[in-house]
Coordinates of N, CA, C and O in Angstrom, one line a residue:
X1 N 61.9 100.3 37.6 CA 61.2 99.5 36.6 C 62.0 99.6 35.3 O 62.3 100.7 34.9
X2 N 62.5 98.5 34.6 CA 63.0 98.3 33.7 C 62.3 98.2 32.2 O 61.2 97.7 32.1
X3 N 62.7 98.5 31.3 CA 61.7 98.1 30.0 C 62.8 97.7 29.2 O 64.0 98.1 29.2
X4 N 62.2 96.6 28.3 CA 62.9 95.6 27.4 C 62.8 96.0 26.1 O 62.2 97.1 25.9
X5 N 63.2 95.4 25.1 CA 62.4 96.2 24.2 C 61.6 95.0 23.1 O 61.8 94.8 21.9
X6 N 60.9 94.6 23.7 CA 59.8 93.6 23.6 C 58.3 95.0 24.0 O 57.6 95.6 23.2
X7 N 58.4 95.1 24.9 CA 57.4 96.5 25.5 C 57.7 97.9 25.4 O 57.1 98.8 25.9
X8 N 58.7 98.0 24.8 CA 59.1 99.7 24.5 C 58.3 99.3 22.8 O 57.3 100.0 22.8
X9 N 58.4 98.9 22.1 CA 57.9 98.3 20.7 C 56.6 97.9 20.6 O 56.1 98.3 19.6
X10 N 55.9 97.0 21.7 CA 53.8 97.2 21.6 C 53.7 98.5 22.3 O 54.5 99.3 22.8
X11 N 52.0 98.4 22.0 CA 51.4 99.4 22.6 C 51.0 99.4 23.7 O 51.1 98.5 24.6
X12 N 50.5 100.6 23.9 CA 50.1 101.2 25.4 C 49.0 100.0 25.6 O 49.4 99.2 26.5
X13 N 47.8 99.5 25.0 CA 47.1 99.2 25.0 C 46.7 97.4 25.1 O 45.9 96.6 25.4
X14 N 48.1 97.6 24.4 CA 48.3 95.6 24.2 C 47.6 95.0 22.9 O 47.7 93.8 22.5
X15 N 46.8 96.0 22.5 CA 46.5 95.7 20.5 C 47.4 95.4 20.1 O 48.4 95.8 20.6
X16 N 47.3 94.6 18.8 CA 48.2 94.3 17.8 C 47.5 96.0 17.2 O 46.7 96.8 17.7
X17 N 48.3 95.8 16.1 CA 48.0 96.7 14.6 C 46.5 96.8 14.5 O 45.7 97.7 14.8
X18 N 46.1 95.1 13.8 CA 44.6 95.0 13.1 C 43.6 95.3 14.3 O 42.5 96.0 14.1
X19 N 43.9 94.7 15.6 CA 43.1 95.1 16.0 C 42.3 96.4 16.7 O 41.1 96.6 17.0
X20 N 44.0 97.4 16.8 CA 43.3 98.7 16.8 C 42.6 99.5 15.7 O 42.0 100.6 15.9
X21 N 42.7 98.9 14.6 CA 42.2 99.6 13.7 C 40.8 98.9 13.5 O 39.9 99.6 13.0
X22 N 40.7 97.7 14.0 CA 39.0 97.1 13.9 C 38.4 98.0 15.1 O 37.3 98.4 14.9
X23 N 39.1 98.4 16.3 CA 38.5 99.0 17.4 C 38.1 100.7 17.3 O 37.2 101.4 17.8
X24 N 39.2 101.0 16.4 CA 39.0 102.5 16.0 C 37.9 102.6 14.8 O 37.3 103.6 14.5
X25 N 37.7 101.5 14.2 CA 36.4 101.6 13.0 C 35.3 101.6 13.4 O 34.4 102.4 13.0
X26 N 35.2 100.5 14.6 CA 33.8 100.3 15.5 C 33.6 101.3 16.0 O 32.5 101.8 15.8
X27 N 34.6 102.1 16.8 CA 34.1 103.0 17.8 C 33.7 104.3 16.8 O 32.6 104.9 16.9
X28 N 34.7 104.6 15.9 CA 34.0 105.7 14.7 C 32.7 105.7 14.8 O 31.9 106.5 15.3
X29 N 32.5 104.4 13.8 CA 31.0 104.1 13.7 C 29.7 104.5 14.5 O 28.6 105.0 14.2
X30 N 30.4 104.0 15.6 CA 29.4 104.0 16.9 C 29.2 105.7 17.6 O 28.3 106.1 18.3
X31 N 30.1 106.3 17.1 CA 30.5 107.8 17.7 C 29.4 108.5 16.5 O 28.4 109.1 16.8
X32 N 29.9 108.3 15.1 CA 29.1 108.8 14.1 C 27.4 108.8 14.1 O 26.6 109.7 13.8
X33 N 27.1 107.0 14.7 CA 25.8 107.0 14.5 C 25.1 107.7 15.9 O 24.0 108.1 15.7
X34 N 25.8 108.0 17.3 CA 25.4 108.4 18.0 C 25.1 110.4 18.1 O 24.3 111.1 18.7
X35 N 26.0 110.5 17.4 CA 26.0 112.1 17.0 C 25.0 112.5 16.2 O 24.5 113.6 16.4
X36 N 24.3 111.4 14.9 CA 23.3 111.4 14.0 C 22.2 111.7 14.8 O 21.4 112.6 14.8
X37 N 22.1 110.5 15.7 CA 21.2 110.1 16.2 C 20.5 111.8 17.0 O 19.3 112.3 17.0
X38 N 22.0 112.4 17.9 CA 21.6 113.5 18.5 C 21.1 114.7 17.8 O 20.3 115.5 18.1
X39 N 22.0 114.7 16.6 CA 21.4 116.1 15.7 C 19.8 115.7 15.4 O 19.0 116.6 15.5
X40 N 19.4 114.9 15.2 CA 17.8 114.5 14.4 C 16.8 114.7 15.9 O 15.6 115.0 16.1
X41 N 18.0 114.3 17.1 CA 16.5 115.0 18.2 C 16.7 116.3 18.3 O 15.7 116.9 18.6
X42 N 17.7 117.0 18.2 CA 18.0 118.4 18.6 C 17.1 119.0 17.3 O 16.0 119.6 17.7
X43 N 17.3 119.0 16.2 CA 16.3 119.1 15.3 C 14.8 119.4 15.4 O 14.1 120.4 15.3
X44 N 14.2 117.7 15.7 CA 13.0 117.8 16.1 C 12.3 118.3 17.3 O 11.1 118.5 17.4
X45 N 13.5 118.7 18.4 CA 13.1 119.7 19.9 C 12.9 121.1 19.2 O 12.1 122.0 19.5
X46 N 13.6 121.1 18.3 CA 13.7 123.0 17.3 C 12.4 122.8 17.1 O 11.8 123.2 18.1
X47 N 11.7 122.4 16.3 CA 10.8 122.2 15.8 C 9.8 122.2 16.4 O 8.8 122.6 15.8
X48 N 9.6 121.5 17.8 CA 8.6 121.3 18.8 C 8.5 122.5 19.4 O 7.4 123.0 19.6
X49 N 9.7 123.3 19.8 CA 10.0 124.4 20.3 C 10.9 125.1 20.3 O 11.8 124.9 21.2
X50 N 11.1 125.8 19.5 CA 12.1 126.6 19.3 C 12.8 127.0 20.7 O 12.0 126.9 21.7
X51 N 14.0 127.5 21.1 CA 14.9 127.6 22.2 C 15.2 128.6 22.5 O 15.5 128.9 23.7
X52 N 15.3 129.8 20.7 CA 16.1 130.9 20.4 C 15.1 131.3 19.8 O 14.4 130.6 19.1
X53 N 15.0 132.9 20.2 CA 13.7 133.0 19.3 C 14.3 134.5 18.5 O 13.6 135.1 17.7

């Protein structure tokens, strides 16, 4: 297999630039609100019932 340097130069992925950075913002986002999401039930399970006593 040969490589050119047309494809030694893009990404692994085949993003341009902007669009990994639109995909890395979304996914942040999505990572951040999902972690929120988990600490506020882990929380309210504490609360319901403590785990550790």
């Amino acid at each position: 297999m040969s490589y050119d340097s047309e494809s030694s130069t893009g990404s692994l992925s085949g993003m341009t630039d902007n669009e990994a950075k639109e995909f890395h913002s979304i996914f942040m986002s999505s990572f951040l609100g999902f972690t929120a999401i988990a600490v506020v039930a882990h929380i309210l399970v504490w609360m319901w019932r403590p785990w550790i006593m």
